[in-house]
Each structure stands twice: as structure tokens, then as C-alpha cells.
Amino acid sequence: ISAAKNNQAEIRQLACEELSFFSGPEVVSALLAATKDPERNTRIAAIRALGELGDPAARPRLQALTKDEDRMLSQEALQALNNLE
């Protein structure tokens, strides 16, 4: 979880990818925070991980991301939402 806040974008991205193998409110919270990361690849990794976890707590944030100006982010959020259902 702490690696998701690292100064290096690549480490934050890898941390989000790895967090998809864990569960719990702390993991979901860290991934939700990472959806606001300045680096696009980290945001995408966080969105994908949230979809893989399938935790309904992610639904409001993922729904908001479906309206993101970045089409790839909005598509990833749609896919993640599909995984929640």
C-alpha cells in the first residue's frame, strides 16, 4: 500500500497492479486514491485493479471516471464497472 504513494510513477503503477491480488478496505482506499494520480498509467492500473477486486465501494468513483475527458480512462472505468456487476 505504501508503494502506491512512492515518488516514482513506475513504482506507483506496479503497486496498483499488485494490489489487485489483495483485498480489504485499506487496499480499496489506496486504489481509489491512485485513480487521482498525476500519471495516466498509474490511474489506469488503479482502475483495472478496482475492477478485478470487484468491491462495490469503488462504484461511485468508477462511475465518475466514466465521464473523464480521457477516453481510455473512461473506457477502463466502464470495464471495471462491468466487473462489479
Backbone as a printed PyTorch tensor [residue, N CA C, xyz], in Angstrom:
tensor([[[  0.8320,  -1.1940,   0.0000],
         [  0.0000,   0.0000,   0.0000],
         [  0.8720,   1.2520,   0.0000]],

        [[  1.9300,   1.2250,   0.7720],
         [  2.7980,   2.4080,   0.8270],
         [  3.4810,   2.6580,  -0.5160]],

        [[  3.7330,   1.6160,  -1.2920],
         [  4.3700,   1.7940,  -2.6030],
         [  3.4610,   2.5510,  -3.5700]],

        [[  2.1620,   2.5320,  -3.3310],
         [  1.2260,   3.2660,  -4.1880],
         [  1.3680,   4.7750,  -4.0120]],

        [[  2.1600,   5.1770,  -3.0050],
         [  2.4040,   6.6060,  -2.7600],
         [  3.8580,   6.9850,  -3.0330]],

        [[  4.6090,   6.0850,  -3.6410],
         [  6.0270,   6.3140,  -3.9200],
         [  6.2160,   7.5280,  -4.8250]],

        [[  7.4070,   8.1220,  -4.7740],
         [  7.7090,   9.2780,  -5.6150],
         [  7.8510,   8.9110,  -7.0870]],

        [[  8.1710,   7.6580,  -7.3770],
         [  8.3790,   7.2350,  -8.7580],
         [  7.0820,   6.6560,  -9.3330]],

        [[  6.6790,   7.1910, -10.4770],
         [  5.4230,   6.7930, -11.1110],
         [  5.3970,   5.3090, -11.4430]],

        [[  6.5060,   4.7670, -11.9060],
         [  6.5400,   3.3490, -12.2710],
         [  6.2710,   2.4540, -11.0590]],

        [[  6.7870,   2.8390,  -9.9190],
         [  6.5680,   2.0530,  -8.7010],
         [  5.1120,   2.1570,  -8.2740]],

        [[  4.5260,   3.3550,  -8.3870],
         [  3.1090,   3.5120,  -8.0440],
         [  2.2420,   2.6430,  -8.9520]],

        [[  2.5760,   2.6290, -10.2320],
         [  1.8160,   1.8120, -11.1830],
         [  1.9210,   0.3300, -10.8400]],

        [[  3.1320,  -0.1500, -10.6000],
         [  3.3290,  -1.5550, -10.2340],
         [  2.6180,  -1.8970,  -8.9320]],

        [[  2.6350,  -0.9820,  -7.9970],
         [  1.9550,  -1.2130,  -6.7250],
         [  0.4600,  -1.4060,  -6.9510]],

        [[ -0.1260,  -0.5930,  -7.8110],
         [ -1.5620,  -0.7250,  -8.1060],
         [ -1.8520,  -2.0660,  -8.7640]],

        [[ -0.9850,  -2.4670,  -9.6660],
         [ -1.1730,  -3.7620, -10.3250],
         [ -1.1180,  -4.8930,  -9.3020]],

        [[ -0.1850,  -4.8200,  -8.3800],
         [ -0.0300,  -5.8690,  -7.3690],
         [ -1.1560,  -5.8500,  -6.3360]],

        [[ -1.7040,  -4.6790,  -6.0650],
         [ -2.7790,  -4.5910,  -5.0730],
         [ -4.0340,  -5.3270,  -5.5270]],

        [[ -4.1460,  -5.6080,  -6.8020],
         [ -5.3220,  -6.3380,  -7.2830],
         [ -5.3540,  -7.7670,  -6.7380]],

        [[ -4.2480,  -8.2290,  -6.1700],
         [ -4.1840,  -9.5820,  -5.6030],
         [ -4.5660,  -9.6120,  -4.1270]],

        [[ -4.8880,  -8.4540,  -3.5650],
         [ -5.2300,  -8.3480,  -2.1560],
         [ -6.6530,  -7.8140,  -2.0320]],

        [[ -7.1470,  -7.7450,  -0.8300],
         [ -8.4750,  -7.1860,  -0.6190],
         [ -8.4980,  -6.4530,   0.7080]],

        [[ -9.6030,  -5.8200,   0.9670],
         [ -9.7710,  -5.1000,   2.2200],
         [ -9.9420,  -3.6170,   1.9850]],

        [[-10.5010,  -2.9490,   2.9800],
         [-10.7860,  -1.5260,   2.8270],
         [ -9.5410,  -0.6650,   2.6100]],

        [[ -8.4060,  -1.0740,   3.1980],
         [ -7.1760,  -0.2910,   3.0160],
         [ -6.7100,  -0.3560,   1.5760]],

        [[ -6.8530,  -1.5300,   0.9670],
         [ -6.4490,  -1.7120,  -0.4310],
         [ -7.3520,  -0.8890,  -1.3340]],

        [[ -8.6430,  -0.9780,  -1.1250],
         [ -9.5940,  -0.2240,  -1.9450],
         [ -9.3370,   1.2780,  -1.7920]],

        [[ -9.0980,   1.7140,  -0.5740],
         [ -8.8240,   3.1260,  -0.3230],
         [ -7.5710,   3.5920,  -1.0650]],

        [[ -6.5200,   2.7970,  -1.0210],
         [ -5.2800,   3.1570,  -1.7150],
         [ -5.4950,   3.2170,  -3.2250]],

        [[ -6.2670,   2.2780,  -3.7510],
         [ -6.5270,   2.2660,  -5.1920],
         [ -7.4350,   3.4280,  -5.6010]],

        [[ -8.4050,   3.7510,  -4.7800],
         [ -9.2560,   4.8970,  -5.0760],
         [ -8.4370,   6.1770,  -5.1140]],

        [[ -7.5110,   6.3150,  -4.1810],
         [ -6.6320,   7.4860,  -4.1760],
         [ -5.7640,   7.5060,  -5.4340]],

        [[ -5.3160,   6.3390,  -5.8640],
         [ -4.4500,   6.2560,  -7.0430],
         [ -5.1890,   6.6010,  -8.3300]],

        [[ -6.5200,   6.5560,  -8.3250],
         [ -7.2580,   6.9560,  -9.5290],
         [ -7.1350,   8.4600,  -9.7800]],

        [[ -6.5630,   9.1760,  -8.8150],
         [ -6.3450,  10.6200,  -8.9590],
         [ -4.8690,  10.9500,  -9.1580]],

        [[ -4.0620,   9.9330,  -9.3780],
         [ -2.6230,  10.1080,  -9.5700],
         [ -2.3620,  11.0020, -10.7870]],

        [[ -1.2880,  11.7870, -10.7590],
         [ -0.9850,  12.6330, -11.9160],
         [ -0.5750,  11.8310, -13.1660]],

        [[ -0.1150,  10.6070, -12.9760],
         [  0.3280,   9.7920, -14.1110],
         [ -0.8070,   8.9090, -14.6280]],

        [[ -1.0550,   9.0010, -15.8980],
         [ -2.1460,   8.2610, -16.5370],
         [ -2.0240,   6.7530, -16.3390]],

        [[ -0.8350,   6.1970, -16.5180],
         [ -0.6630,   4.7440, -16.3950],
         [ -0.9630,   4.2450, -14.9870]],

        [[ -0.6620,   5.0530, -13.9990],
         [ -0.9880,   4.6850, -12.6200],
         [ -2.4890,   4.7010, -12.4220]],

        [[ -3.1590,   5.7230, -12.9590],
         [ -4.6170,   5.7820, -12.8510],
         [ -5.2570,   4.5730, -13.5260]],

        [[ -4.7690,   4.2160, -14.6970],
         [ -5.3120,   3.0540, -15.4130],
         [ -5.0960,   1.7800, -14.6050]],

        [[ -3.9080,   1.6090, -14.0510],
         [ -3.6220,   0.4170, -13.2420],
         [ -4.5450,   0.3540, -12.0290]],

        [[ -4.8090,   1.4920, -11.4180],
         [ -5.6950,   1.5310, -10.2520],
         [ -7.1260,   1.1700, -10.6470]],

        [[ -7.5810,   1.7000, -11.7600],
         [ -8.9350,   1.4030, -12.2350],
         [ -9.0780,  -0.0850, -12.5260]],

        [[ -8.0970,  -0.6410, -13.2260],
         [ -8.1480,  -2.0770, -13.5380],
         [ -8.1560,  -2.9160, -12.2710]],

        [[ -7.3280,  -2.5430, -11.3120],
         [ -7.2590,  -3.2960, -10.0590],
         [ -8.5910,  -3.2270,  -9.3130]],

        [[ -9.2170,  -2.0590,  -9.3200],
         [-10.5210,  -1.9370,  -8.6620],
         [-11.5500,  -2.8390,  -9.3340]],

        [[-11.4910,  -2.9240, -10.6440],
         [-12.3960,  -3.8140, -11.3560],
         [-12.1490,  -5.2660, -11.0170]],

        [[-10.8870,  -5.6220, -10.8840],
         [-10.5490,  -7.0030, -10.5530],
         [-10.9710,  -7.3580,  -9.1330]],

        [[-10.8620,  -6.4030,  -8.2240],
         [-11.2660,  -6.6570,  -6.8390],
         [-12.7790,  -6.8170,  -6.7270]],

        [[-13.5080,  -6.0540,  -7.5240],
         [-14.9580,  -6.1690,  -7.5140],
         [-15.6350,  -5.6230,  -6.2690]],

        [[-14.9730,  -4.7520,  -5.5490],
         [-15.5480,  -4.1930,  -4.3240],
         [-16.5540,  -3.0960,  -4.6780]],

        [[-17.7970,  -3.2210,  -4.2170],
         [-18.8140,  -2.2170,  -4.5570],
         [-18.4990,  -0.8160,  -4.0440]],

        [[-17.6030,  -0.6890,  -3.0950],
         [-17.2300,   0.6360,  -2.5870],
         [-16.5780,   1.4850,  -3.6800]],

        [[-16.0690,   0.8420,  -4.7200],
         [-15.4160,   1.5670,  -5.8100],
         [-16.4090,   2.1310,  -6.8170]],

        [[-17.6500,   1.6830,  -6.7620],
         [-18.6400,   2.0650,  -7.7710],
         [-18.7730,   3.5830,  -7.9800]],

        [[-18.9530,   4.3970,  -6.9320],
         [-19.1340,   5.8390,  -7.1810],
         [-17.9480,   6.4790,  -7.9170]],

        [[-16.7410,   6.1140,  -7.5140],
         [-15.5620,   6.7030,  -8.1690],
         [-15.4520,   6.2220,  -9.6130]],

        [[-15.7020,   4.9430,  -9.8430],
         [-15.6310,   4.4170, -11.1990],
         [-16.7060,   5.0430, -12.0810]],

        [[-17.8900,   5.2540, -11.5340],
         [-18.9470,   5.9100, -12.3020],
         [-18.5360,   7.3260, -12.6860]],

        [[-17.9010,   8.0290, -11.7700],
         [-17.4260,   9.3850, -12.0720],
         [-16.3610,   9.3470, -13.1700]],

        [[-15.5150,   8.3410, -13.1240],
         [-14.4420,   8.2300, -14.1200],
         [-14.9630,   7.8920, -15.5170]],

        [[-16.1630,   7.3680, -15.6200],
         [-16.7130,   7.0830, -16.9500],
         [-16.9480,   8.3710, -17.7330]],

        [[-16.9470,   9.5010, -17.0380],
         [-17.1510,  10.7980, -17.6830],
         [-15.8430,  11.5590, -17.8750]],

        [[-14.7270,  10.8920, -17.6090],
         [-13.4230,  11.5370, -17.7550],
         [-13.1890,  11.9440, -19.2070]],

        [[-12.5080,  13.0480, -19.3940],
         [-12.1930,  13.5260, -20.7480],
         [-11.2720,  12.5590, -21.4890]],

        [[-10.4430,  11.8610, -20.7470],
         [ -9.5250,  10.8880, -21.3390],
         [-10.3320,   9.6350, -21.6850]],

        [[-10.4980,   9.3990, -22.9570],
         [-11.3670,   8.3060, -23.4040],
         [-10.8840,   6.9410, -22.9030]],

        [[ -9.5820,   6.7500, -22.8440],
         [ -9.0740,   5.4610, -22.3700],
         [ -9.4450,   5.2400, -20.9000]],

        [[ -9.3220,   6.2880, -20.0970],
         [ -9.6940,   6.1780, -18.6830],
         [-11.1800,   5.8800, -18.5380]],

        [[-11.9950,   6.5650, -19.3200],
         [-13.4350,   6.3350, -19.2080],
         [-13.8010,   4.9230, -19.6610]],

        [[-13.1360,   4.4040, -20.6670],
         [-13.3970,   3.0340, -21.1100],
         [-12.9510,   2.0190, -20.0680]],

        [[-11.8080,   2.2570, -19.4590],
         [-11.3310,   1.3660, -18.3940],
         [-12.3040,   1.3740, -17.2160]],

        [[-12.8290,   2.5480, -16.8920],
         [-13.7820,   2.6510, -15.7910],
         [-15.0690,   1.8800, -16.1260]],

        [[-15.5280,   1.9720, -17.3640],
         [-16.7090,   1.2090, -17.7810],
         [-16.4800,  -0.2850, -17.6470]],

        [[-15.3130,  -0.7270, -18.0730],
         [-14.9830,  -2.1430, -17.9730],
         [-14.9240,  -2.5890, -16.5130]],

        [[-14.3140,  -1.7580, -15.6860],
         [-14.2200,  -2.0790, -14.2560],
         [-15.6070,  -2.1650, -13.6340]],

        [[-16.4880,  -1.2450, -14.0120],
         [-17.8620,  -1.2850, -13.5020],
         [-18.5700,  -2.5710, -13.9240]],

        [[-18.3350,  -3.0250, -15.1270],
         [-18.9190,  -4.2710, -15.5860],
         [-18.4620,  -5.4410, -14.7210]],

        [[-17.2420,  -5.3660, -14.2440],
         [-16.7130,  -6.4310, -13.3830],
         [-17.3480,  -6.4230, -12.0000]],

        [[-17.8900,  -5.2730, -11.6060],
         [-18.5310,  -5.1710, -10.2860],
         [-19.9060,  -5.8130, -10.2800]],

        [[-20.5100,  -5.9370, -11.4400],
         [-21.8840,  -6.4430, -11.5110],
         [-21.9510,  -7.9460, -11.6020]]])
